[in-house]
Amino acid sequence: MYNFTFHRPTTVRQAAGLLARNPEAKLLAGGHSLLPVMKQRLANPPALVDLSLVEGMSGVELKGRSVVIGAMTRHADVANSKVLQEAMPGLAMVPGSIGDPQVRNRGTIGGSIANNDPNADYPAACLGLGATIVTNKRRIAADDFFTGMFSTALEEGEIIVKVMFPIAKKCAYEKFKHPASGFALVGVFVSKRGPDIRVAVTGAGSNGVFRVKSFEEALKKRFAAKSIEGMTIPATGMNTDIHASAEYRAHLVGVLARRALAKAAA
Amino acid sequence: MPTVSMTVNGKPVTGDVEARTLLVQFLRENLRLTGTHVGCDTSQCGACVIHIDGIAAKSCTTLALQCEGAKVTTIEGLAEANGPLHPMQEAFREHHGLQCGYCTPGMIMAALDIVRRRGNDLDDHTIREQLDGNICRCTGYHNIVKAIKAGAKAMAPGGASRQAAE
């Protein structure tokens, strides 16, 4: 890892100021994506701005008809949140499936979605629930936030403060976990909130997380695995690597969507 | 060079470190606490697991500077010098939960975190699942699981060798 200067602001304003003065700086949340990449020298930011001392950036709260999760909330704390378990257990399945226990003790929701790894779990939950990403500057709908592999709508100096998830009566996440990395080879988040039905897929698409409109359409009649029985999606645009072919990933999308629907109904 | 201060195994420590210094380097190279190991250096194997403010973390994926002001516990902090072993260490000895021993400090620190989160009465399935982040290349895990089950019981109030965990 190349060396850098290290900053620990205590307010979002200070953090934004540091980013403005150090345009090449990176924000450090849990560090479980950024530090490994820096160790491999794939990233060499001259400055890191650690958000862990910034007050008010972590916690899980119920606000009206939404669950609001602070950007610095660790995966383990989201997965174990009583508030979330009661309001929307389907969302708690997502952080509970990330990495391993030690990774979940450090990694954060804000870090995960800002990084937008094409195999990360949280992007599927954000898109699959129509979440709103709140930054120090504006609110961004999940539909507009994830713009491609490792890229987001975040602008220079923009800091994710919290994520608001509208509460869906029925929702669930199912993933095929890569046995070594713990990332989703494919992961599918399904939700039904009134007439709004969403099926979001991570891990499969070569352009990152995406929605499966054909499944969503078919689920309008009945939000159940049966409604998409036998349905498939084309393998074009799917990732291919040593772990799984595009065809296999496309196949998994159907299988995992049906499993997630069965879970959501349970 | 930045200065970092933290409490390690109950003792306040301070050191001048480069910002890029990992916690595991600080522990091993500055403090000479070499019980914490580096296996993979890519957050997979768990040989470097320590506790930060009572919660298990991989010290190869944490900067020393992120631990400014924190309480860090390593394998060396579990038992008193020349005193009896911590019940979890004793259970690993008793059940031979190791062969080469390289993964053992991380296994034990991870095991204590399992007890913190899941209590003293653990079934095999839970233990195996919760050891997801710790890799042993010798044992096939069988005796590690046995040791953690027994160690967790021994740590319970009224357990065979009750002793403060940390």
Coordinates of N, CA and C in Angstrom, one line a residue, chain A residues 1-6 8 28-33 35-36 39-41 48 50 52-53 76-77 80 99-106 177 179-182, chain B residues 2 18-22 41-44 46 49 52 55-58 60-63 65-69 106 109-110 113 116-117 129-134:
Chain A
M1 N 0.8 -1.2 0.0 CA 0.0 0.0 0.0 C 0.9 1.3 0.0
Y2 N 0.6 2.2 -0.9 CA 1.3 3.5 -0.9 C 0.8 4.3 0.3
N3 N 1.7 5.2 0.8 CA 1.3 5.9 1.9 C 0.4 7.1 1.6
F4 N -0.2 7.7 2.6 CA -1.2 8.7 2.4 C -1.3 9.5 3.6
T5 N -2.0 10.7 3.6 CA -2.3 11.4 4.8 C -3.6 11.0 5.3
F6 N -3.8 11.0 6.6 CA -5.0 10.4 7.3 C -5.7 11.5 8.1
R8 N -9.3 12.6 10.3 CA -10.4 12.1 11.1 C -11.4 13.2 11.5
L28 N -13.0 7.0 3.9 CA -12.8 5.7 4.5 C -14.0 5.4 5.4
A29 N -14.7 4.3 5.2 CA -15.9 4.0 6.1 C -15.4 2.8 6.9
G30 N -15.8 1.6 6.5 CA -15.3 0.4 7.3 C -14.0 -0.1 6.8
G31 N -13.7 0.3 5.5 CA -12.4 0.0 5.0 C -12.2 -1.4 4.4
H32 N -13.3 -2.2 4.4 CA -13.2 -3.6 3.9 C -13.3 -3.8 2.4
S33 N -13.5 -2.7 1.7 CA -13.3 -2.8 0.2 C -12.1 -1.9 -0.2
L35 N -9.4 -0.7 1.6 CA -8.1 -1.1 2.1 C -7.5 -2.3 1.3
P36 N -8.3 -3.3 1.0 CA -7.8 -4.4 0.2 C -7.4 -3.9 -1.2
K39 N -4.1 -2.1 -0.9 CA -3.0 -3.1 -0.7 C -2.6 -3.6 -2.0
Q40 N -3.5 -3.8 -2.9 CA -3.1 -4.4 -4.2 C -2.6 -3.3 -5.1
R41 N -2.5 -2.1 -4.6 CA -2.1 -0.9 -5.3 C -3.0 -0.6 -6.6
L48 N -6.7 9.9 3.0 CA -8.0 9.2 3.4 C -8.7 10.1 4.4
D50 N -11.3 9.5 7.2 CA -12.0 8.5 7.9 C -13.3 9.1 8.6
S52 N -15.3 7.6 10.7 CA -15.8 6.8 11.9 C -16.0 7.7 13.1
L53 N -15.4 8.9 13.2 CA -15.7 9.8 14.3 C -16.8 10.8 14.1
A76 N -23.2 -5.9 10.8 CA -23.7 -6.7 11.9 C -24.8 -6.0 12.6
D77 N -24.6 -4.6 12.8 CA -25.6 -3.9 13.5 C -26.9 -3.7 12.8
N80 N -28.6 -7.2 13.0 CA -29.2 -7.6 14.3 C -30.1 -6.5 14.8
G99 N -20.0 -11.3 3.4 CA -18.7 -11.7 3.9 C -18.8 -12.7 5.0
D100 N -18.0 -12.5 6.1 CA -18.0 -13.3 7.3 C -18.2 -12.5 8.5
P101 N -18.3 -13.1 9.7 CA -18.7 -12.3 10.9 C -17.7 -11.1 11.1
Q102 N -16.4 -11.3 10.9 CA -15.5 -10.2 11.2 C -15.7 -9.1 10.2
V103 N -15.9 -9.5 8.9 CA -16.2 -8.4 7.9 C -17.5 -7.7 8.3
R104 N -18.5 -8.4 8.7 CA -19.8 -7.7 9.0 C -19.6 -6.8 10.3
N105 N -18.6 -7.1 11.1 CA -18.3 -6.2 12.3 C -17.7 -4.9 11.9
R106 N -17.2 -4.8 10.6 CA -16.5 -3.6 10.2 C -17.1 -2.9 9.0
K177 N -23.9 -17.6 -2.8 CA -22.7 -17.0 -2.3 C -21.4 -17.7 -2.9
P179 N -18.2 -19.3 -2.5 CA -17.7 -19.9 -1.3 C -16.5 -19.3 -0.7
A180 N -15.6 -18.7 -1.6 CA -14.4 -18.1 -1.0 C -14.6 -16.7 -0.6
S181 N -15.1 -15.9 -1.5 CA -15.2 -14.4 -1.2 C -16.4 -14.0 -0.4
G182 N -17.4 -14.8 -0.4 CA -18.7 -14.4 0.3 C -19.5 -13.5 -0.5
Chain B
P2 N 2.6 10.4 11.9 CA 1.5 10.5 12.9 C 1.8 9.6 14.1
E18 N 3.6 5.2 10.1 CA 3.1 5.7 8.8 C 1.6 5.5 8.8
A19 N 0.9 6.4 8.1 CA -0.5 6.3 8.0 C -0.9 4.9 7.5
R20 N -0.1 4.4 6.6 CA -0.5 3.1 5.9 C -0.3 1.9 6.8
T21 N 0.3 2.1 8.0 CA 0.6 0.9 8.9 C -0.7 0.2 9.3
L22 N -0.8 -1.1 9.0 CA -1.9 -1.9 9.4 C -1.9 -2.2 10.9
D41 N -3.5 -12.1 4.3 CA -3.3 -10.6 4.1 C -4.4 -10.1 3.1
T42 N -5.5 -10.9 2.9 CA -6.6 -10.4 2.0 C -7.9 -10.5 2.7
S43 N -8.0 -10.5 4.0 CA -9.2 -10.5 4.8 C -10.0 -11.8 4.7
Q44 N -9.3 -12.9 4.2 CA -10.1 -14.2 4.1 C -9.9 -15.1 5.2
G46 N -8.5 -15.1 8.6 CA -8.8 -14.9 10.0 C -7.7 -15.2 10.9
V49 N -7.3 -12.2 13.5 CA -8.4 -11.7 14.2 C -8.0 -11.3 15.6
I52 N -11.5 -5.3 18.7 CA -11.4 -3.8 18.8 C -12.6 -3.4 19.6
I55 N -15.0 -6.2 20.0 CA -15.7 -6.8 18.8 C -14.6 -7.3 17.9
A56 N -14.8 -8.6 17.4 CA -13.8 -9.2 16.5 C -13.6 -8.5 15.2
A57 N -12.3 -8.3 14.8 CA -12.1 -7.7 13.5 C -10.8 -8.3 12.9
K58 N -10.6 -8.1 11.6 CA -9.4 -8.6 11.0 C -8.4 -7.5 11.0
C60 N -5.6 -7.3 9.6 CA -4.9 -7.0 8.4 C -5.7 -6.1 7.5
T61 N -6.9 -5.8 7.9 CA -7.8 -4.9 7.0 C -8.2 -3.7 7.9
T62 N -7.4 -3.3 8.8 CA -7.7 -2.2 9.7 C -6.4 -1.4 9.8
L63 N -6.5 -0.1 9.7 CA -5.3 0.7 9.9 C -5.1 0.9 11.4
L65 N -4.2 3.6 12.6 CA -4.7 4.9 13.0 C -6.2 4.9 13.2
Q66 N -6.9 3.9 12.6 CA -8.3 3.8 12.8 C -8.6 3.3 14.3
C67 N -7.6 2.9 15.0 CA -7.8 2.4 16.3 C -7.3 3.4 17.4
E68 N -7.1 4.6 17.0 CA -6.8 5.7 17.9 C -7.8 5.7 19.0
G69 N -7.3 5.6 20.3 CA -8.2 5.6 21.4 C -9.0 4.4 21.7
G106 N -6.2 -16.6 15.9 CA -7.4 -16.1 15.2 C -8.7 -16.9 15.5
M109 N -9.8 -16.0 19.1 CA -10.4 -14.7 19.2 C -11.8 -14.6 18.5
A110 N -11.9 -15.4 17.4 CA -13.2 -15.5 16.7 C -14.2 -16.2 17.6
D113 N -15.8 -14.2 20.1 CA -16.8 -13.3 19.5 C -18.1 -14.1 19.2
R116 N -19.8 -14.1 22.5 CA -20.4 -12.8 22.8 C -21.7 -12.7 22.1
R117 N -21.7 -13.1 20.8 CA -22.9 -12.9 20.0 C -24.0 -14.0 20.2
E129 N -20.9 -22.4 11.0 CA -21.3 -21.3 10.2 C -20.6 -20.0 10.6
Q130 N -20.4 -19.8 11.9 CA -19.8 -18.6 12.4 C -18.3 -18.6 12.2
L131 N -17.7 -19.7 11.9 CA -16.3 -19.8 11.6 C -16.0 -19.5 10.1
D132 N -17.0 -19.0 9.4 CA -16.9 -18.7 8.0 C -15.6 -17.9 7.7
G133 N -15.2 -17.0 8.6 CA -14.1 -16.1 8.3 C -12.8 -16.6 8.8
N134 N -12.7 -17.8 9.2 CA -11.4 -18.4 9.8 C -11.1 -19.7 9.1

